[in-house]
PDB file of C-alpha atoms in Angstrom:
ATOM      1  CA  MET A   1      12.956 -11.577  -2.787  1.00 45.00           C
ATOM      2  CA  MET A   2      12.931 -11.603  -6.380  1.00 50.00           C
ATOM      3  CA  ARG A   3      11.287 -14.881  -6.361  1.00 53.00           C
ATOM      4  CA  VAL A   4       8.555 -13.825  -3.902  1.00 52.00           C
ATOM      5  CA  SER A   5       7.504 -10.185  -5.772  1.00 58.00           C
ATOM      6  CA  PRO A   6       5.935 -12.264  -9.011  1.00 55.00           C
ATOM      7  CA  LEU A   7       4.227 -14.673  -6.183  1.00 54.00           C
ATOM      8  CA  VAL A   8       2.676 -11.400  -4.690  1.00 59.00           C
ATOM      9  CA  LEU A   9       1.759 -10.094  -8.188  1.00 53.00           C
ATOM     10  CA  LEU A  10      -0.181 -13.083  -9.204  1.00 52.00           C
ATOM     11  CA  LEU A  11      -2.289 -13.128  -6.281  1.00 55.00           C
ATOM     12  CA  LEU A  12      -3.235  -9.199  -6.323  1.00 58.00           C
ATOM     13  CA  CYS A  13      -4.296  -9.228  -9.533  1.00 56.00           C
ATOM     14  CA  GLY A  14      -7.418 -11.720  -9.425  1.00 59.00           C
ATOM     15  CA  CYS A  15     -10.101 -11.192 -11.346  1.00 65.00           C
ATOM     16  CA  TYR A  16     -13.933 -11.319  -9.887  1.00 65.00           C
ATOM     17  CA  VAL A  17     -17.606 -11.691 -11.614  1.00 66.00           C
ATOM     18  CA  ASN A  18     -21.003 -11.617 -10.650  1.00 66.00           C
ATOM     19  CA  VAL A  19     -22.964 -14.575 -10.855  1.00 64.00           C
ATOM     20  CA  PRO A  20     -26.461 -15.022  -9.489  1.00 73.00           C
ATOM     21  CA  LEU A  21     -27.277 -16.195  -6.181  1.00 70.00           C
ATOM     22  CA  SER A  22     -28.732 -19.540  -4.739  1.00 62.00           C
ATOM     23  CA  THR A  23     -28.773 -18.413  -1.192  1.00 65.00           C
ATOM     24  CA  THR A  24     -29.281 -15.508   0.392  1.00 75.00           C
ATOM     25  CA  PRO A  25     -25.957 -14.092   1.512  1.00 78.00           C
ATOM     26  CA  GLU A  26     -24.410 -14.049   4.717  1.00 85.00           C
ATOM     27  CA  PRO A  27     -23.912 -10.419   6.366  1.00 90.00           C
ATOM     28  CA  GLY A  28     -20.304  -9.349   5.132  1.00 90.00           C
ATOM     29  CA  ALA A  29     -20.737 -11.229   1.692  1.00 89.00           C
ATOM     30  CA  ARG A  30     -19.633  -8.454  -1.447  1.00 90.00           C
ATOM     31  CA  VAL A  31     -22.529  -7.652  -3.240  1.00 92.00           C
ATOM     32  CA  HIS A  32     -23.742  -6.405  -6.319  1.00 92.00           C
ATOM     33  CA  VAL A  33     -27.127  -4.672  -6.423  1.00 94.00           C
ATOM     34  CA  ALA A  34     -28.485  -3.686  -9.742  1.00 94.00           C
ATOM     35  CA  LEU A  35     -31.572  -1.261  -8.974  1.00 97.00           C
ATOM     36  CA  THR A  36     -34.531  -0.624 -11.117  1.00 97.00           C
ATOM     37  CA  ASP A  37     -34.973   2.689 -12.886  1.00 96.00           C
ATOM     38  CA  ARG A  38     -37.664   3.436 -10.484  1.00 96.00           C
ATOM     39  CA  GLY A  39     -35.191   2.628  -7.850  1.00 96.00           C
ATOM     40  CA  SER A  40     -32.506   4.787  -9.253  1.00 96.00           C
ATOM     41  CA  VAL A  41     -35.124   8.001  -9.408  1.00 96.00           C
ATOM     42  CA  GLU A  42     -36.267   6.982  -5.660  1.00 96.00           C
ATOM     43  CA  LEU A  43     -32.723   6.457  -4.394  1.00 96.00           C
ATOM     44  CA  ALA A  44     -30.951   9.446  -6.183  1.00 96.00           C
ATOM     45  CA  GLN A  45     -30.881  11.651  -2.560  1.00 95.00           C
ATOM     46  CA  TYR A  46     -29.120   9.174  -1.191  1.00 94.00           C
ATOM     47  CA  LEU A  47     -26.962   7.636  -4.236  1.00 95.00           C
ATOM     48  CA  GLY A  48     -27.210  10.344  -6.839  1.00 94.00           C
ATOM     49  CA  PRO A  49     -28.902  10.530 -10.009  1.00 94.00           C
ATOM     50  CA  ARG A  50     -28.672   7.961 -12.504  1.00 95.00           C
ATOM     51  CA  VAL A  51     -27.014   5.346 -10.220  1.00 97.00           C
ATOM     52  CA  ALA A  52     -27.534   1.644 -12.266  1.00 97.00           C
ATOM     53  CA  SER A  53     -26.120  -0.555  -9.075  1.00 96.00           C
ATOM     54  CA  VAL A  54     -24.683  -0.572  -6.014  1.00 96.00           C
ATOM     55  CA  ASP A  55     -21.322  -2.924  -4.917  1.00 94.00           C
ATOM     56  CA  GLY A  56     -20.409  -2.884  -1.276  1.00 94.00           C
ATOM     57  CA  ARG A  57     -20.727  -5.570   1.587  1.00 94.00           C
ATOM     58  CA  LEU A  58     -24.411  -7.178   2.772  1.00 93.00           C
ATOM     59  CA  LEU A  59     -24.907  -5.659   6.322  1.00 96.00           C
ATOM     60  CA  THR A  60     -28.718  -7.253   6.343  1.00 94.00           C
ATOM     61  CA  SER A  61     -30.997  -8.549   4.664  1.00 90.00           C
ATOM     62  CA  ASP A  62     -34.951  -8.828   5.628  1.00 91.00           C
ATOM     63  CA  ASP A  63     -38.253  -9.189   3.542  1.00 90.00           C
ATOM     64  CA  SER A  64     -38.545  -5.542   2.729  1.00 93.00           C
ATOM     65  CA  VAL A  65     -34.853  -3.994   2.762  1.00 94.00           C
ATOM     66  CA  VAL A  66     -31.505  -4.663   1.759  1.00 93.00           C
ATOM     67  CA  SER A  67     -28.593  -2.864   3.241  1.00 96.00           C
ATOM     68  CA  VAL A  68     -24.980  -2.687   1.909  1.00 96.00           C
ATOM     69  CA  SER A  69     -21.968  -0.887   3.175  1.00 97.00           C
ATOM     70  CA  VAL A  70     -21.382   0.560  -0.105  1.00 97.00           C
ATOM     71  CA  SER A  71     -17.381   0.592  -1.439  1.00 95.00           C
ATOM     72  CA  GLN A  72     -18.690   1.618  -5.476  1.00 95.00           C
ATOM     73  CA  VAL A  73     -21.772   3.100  -7.366  1.00 96.00           C
ATOM     74  CA  VAL A  74     -21.843   2.657 -10.967  1.00 95.00           C
ATOM     75  CA  MET A  75     -23.884   5.195 -12.924  1.00 96.00           C
ATOM     76  CA  GLN A  76     -26.655   4.457 -15.883  1.00 95.00           C
ATOM     77  CA  ASP A  77     -23.391   5.891 -18.488  1.00 95.00           C
ATOM     78  CA  GLY A  78     -20.786   3.590 -17.105  1.00 92.00           C
ATOM     79  CA  VAL A  79     -18.882   5.792 -14.810  1.00 94.00           C
ATOM     80  CA  ASP A  80     -17.873   4.109 -11.441  1.00 93.00           C
ATOM     81  CA  GLN A  81     -17.961   6.015  -8.107  1.00 95.00           C
ATOM     82  CA  LEU A  82     -15.528   5.297  -5.337  1.00 96.00           C
ATOM     83  CA  TRP A  83     -17.605   5.333  -1.713  1.00 96.00           C
ATOM     84  CA  LYS A  84     -15.997   4.958   1.483  1.00 96.00           C
ATOM     85  CA  GLY A  85     -18.243   2.014   3.301  1.00 95.00           C
ATOM     86  CA  GLU A  86     -21.541   4.425   3.560  1.00 96.00           C
ATOM     87  CA  SER A  87     -24.416   2.130   4.909  1.00 96.00           C
ATOM     88  CA  VAL A  88     -27.480   2.337   2.388  1.00 97.00           C
ATOM     89  CA  ALA A  89     -30.684   0.893   2.912  1.00 96.00           C
ATOM     90  CA  ILE A  90     -32.075  -0.090  -0.440  1.00 96.00           C
ATOM     91  CA  PRO A  91     -35.694  -1.000  -0.096  1.00 96.00           C
ATOM     92  CA  ARG A  92     -36.624  -4.449  -2.160  1.00 94.00           C
ATOM     93  CA  GLU A  93     -38.703  -2.795  -4.558  1.00 96.00           C
ATOM     94  CA  ALA A  94     -35.647  -0.789  -5.834  1.00 97.00           C
ATOM     95  CA  ILE A  95     -34.112  -3.558  -6.482  1.00 94.00           C
ATOM     96  CA  ALA A  96     -33.523  -5.498  -9.709  1.00 94.00           C
ATOM     97  CA  SER A  97     -31.160  -8.213  -8.679  1.00 91.00           C
ATOM     98  CA  VAL A  98     -28.685  -9.091  -6.405  1.00 89.00           C
ATOM     99  CA  GLN A  99     -25.211 -11.143  -6.849  1.00 87.00           C
ATOM    100  CA  GLY A 100     -22.423 -12.126  -5.258  1.00 85.00           C
ATOM    101  CA  ARG A 101     -18.795 -11.593  -6.458  1.00 74.00           C
ATOM    102  CA  LYS A 102     -16.483 -14.589  -7.184  1.00 69.00           C
ATOM    103  CA  LEU A 103     -13.215 -15.158  -8.043  1.00 64.00           C
ATOM    104  CA  SER A 104     -12.720 -16.102 -11.498  1.00 62.00           C
ATOM    105  CA  PHE A 105      -9.690 -18.349 -11.791  1.00 62.00           C
ATOM    106  CA  TRP A 106      -9.839 -18.635 -15.750  1.00 60.00           C
ATOM    107  CA  ARG A 107      -9.825 -14.757 -15.973  1.00 60.00           C
ATOM    108  CA  SER A 108      -7.290 -14.356 -12.937  1.00 59.00           C
ATOM    109  CA  GLY A 109      -5.066 -16.914 -14.588  1.00 64.00           C
ATOM    110  CA  ILE A 110      -4.639 -15.134 -17.682  1.00 67.00           C
ATOM    111  CA  ILE A 111      -4.257 -11.649 -16.322  1.00 65.00           C
ATOM    112  CA  GLY A 112      -1.783 -13.399 -14.121  1.00 66.00           C
ATOM    113  CA  GLY A 113      -0.019 -15.400 -16.994  1.00 69.00           C
ATOM    114  CA  ALA A 114       0.479 -11.953 -18.847  1.00 70.00           C
ATOM    115  CA  VAL A 115       1.723 -10.262 -15.586  1.00 68.00           C
ATOM    116  CA  ALA A 116       4.439 -12.778 -15.020  1.00 68.00           C
ATOM    117  CA  ALA A 117       5.106 -13.083 -18.761  1.00 74.00           C
ATOM    118  CA  ALA A 118       6.203  -9.248 -18.508  1.00 74.00           C
ATOM    119  CA  ALA A 119       7.926  -9.573 -15.275  1.00 72.00           C
ATOM    120  CA  PHE A 120      10.077 -12.627 -17.117  1.00 73.00           C
ATOM    121  CA  LEU A 121      11.053 -10.401 -20.323  1.00 77.00           C
ATOM    122  CA  ILE A 122      11.723  -7.468 -18.425  1.00 82.00           C
ATOM    123  CA  GLY A 123      14.070  -8.966 -16.038  1.00 75.00           C
ATOM    124  CA  SER A 124      15.692 -10.973 -19.010  1.00 78.00           C
ATOM    125  CA  GLN A 125      16.342  -7.711 -20.736  1.00 80.00           C
ATOM    126  CA  ALA A 126      17.620  -5.715 -17.576  1.00 72.00           C
ATOM    127  CA  GLY A 127      19.733  -8.731 -16.810  1.00 63.00           C
ATOM    128  CA  GLY A 128      20.861  -9.250 -20.573  1.00 54.00           C
ATOM    129  CA  SER A 129      21.902  -4.923 -20.619  1.00 51.00           C
ATOM    130  CA  SER A 130      23.841  -5.035 -17.120  1.00 49.00           C
ATOM    131  CA  GLY A 131      27.391  -5.505 -18.748  1.00 51.00           C
ATOM    132  CA  GLY A 132      27.997  -8.723 -16.507  1.00 52.00           C
ATOM    133  CA  GLY A 133      28.349 -11.407 -18.647  1.00 52.00           C
ATOM    134  CA  LYS A 134      32.007  -9.438 -20.334  1.00 56.00           C
ATOM    135  CA  LYS A 135      35.261 -11.484 -20.821  1.00 59.00           C
ATOM    136  CA  GLY A 136      38.230 -10.249 -20.461  1.00 58.00           C
ATOM    137  CA  GLY A 137      39.869  -8.371 -17.789  1.00 61.00           C
ATOM    138  CA  PRO A 138      42.810  -9.428 -15.392  1.00 68.00           C
ATOM    139  CA  PRO A 139      42.959 -12.948 -14.245  1.00 69.00           C
ATOM    140  CA  PRO A 140      41.823 -14.092 -10.819  1.00 70.00           C
ATOM    141  CA  VAL A 141      43.696 -13.912  -8.086  1.00 74.00           C
ATOM    142  CA  GLY A 142      46.160 -17.291  -7.516  1.00 67.00           C
ATOM    143  CA  GLN A 143      46.621 -18.400 -10.860  1.00 57.00           C
TER     144      GLN A 143
END
């Protein structure tokens, strides 16, 4: 079990980055939709005031509207608000850009290495103070 735990930790600490899309994403793809200032004002009744961007899964997309199952909104002051997958239709005129989410192997490797190093250091410190390495005591049975 102890050997599996670090592997699980490495898988859980993946870092993602938003990247420009070269094609229209498929429904279900994770997207980051940045809003225009006017779009933020127009969508305030649905998203709340001063929303800068919306993250979630793409439901549908056509020439006039992008529908997203929202998992998070980011306010203009940088504060994140988590959502539970509510569906929001965003008019194309309200969108500054649409980006996709991609796993960053570089960032994930750095974070994963740091987590693995910390786990190793904690494990070596815990093992060294357990008292299991004492010498002395009675001889083994049979001698």
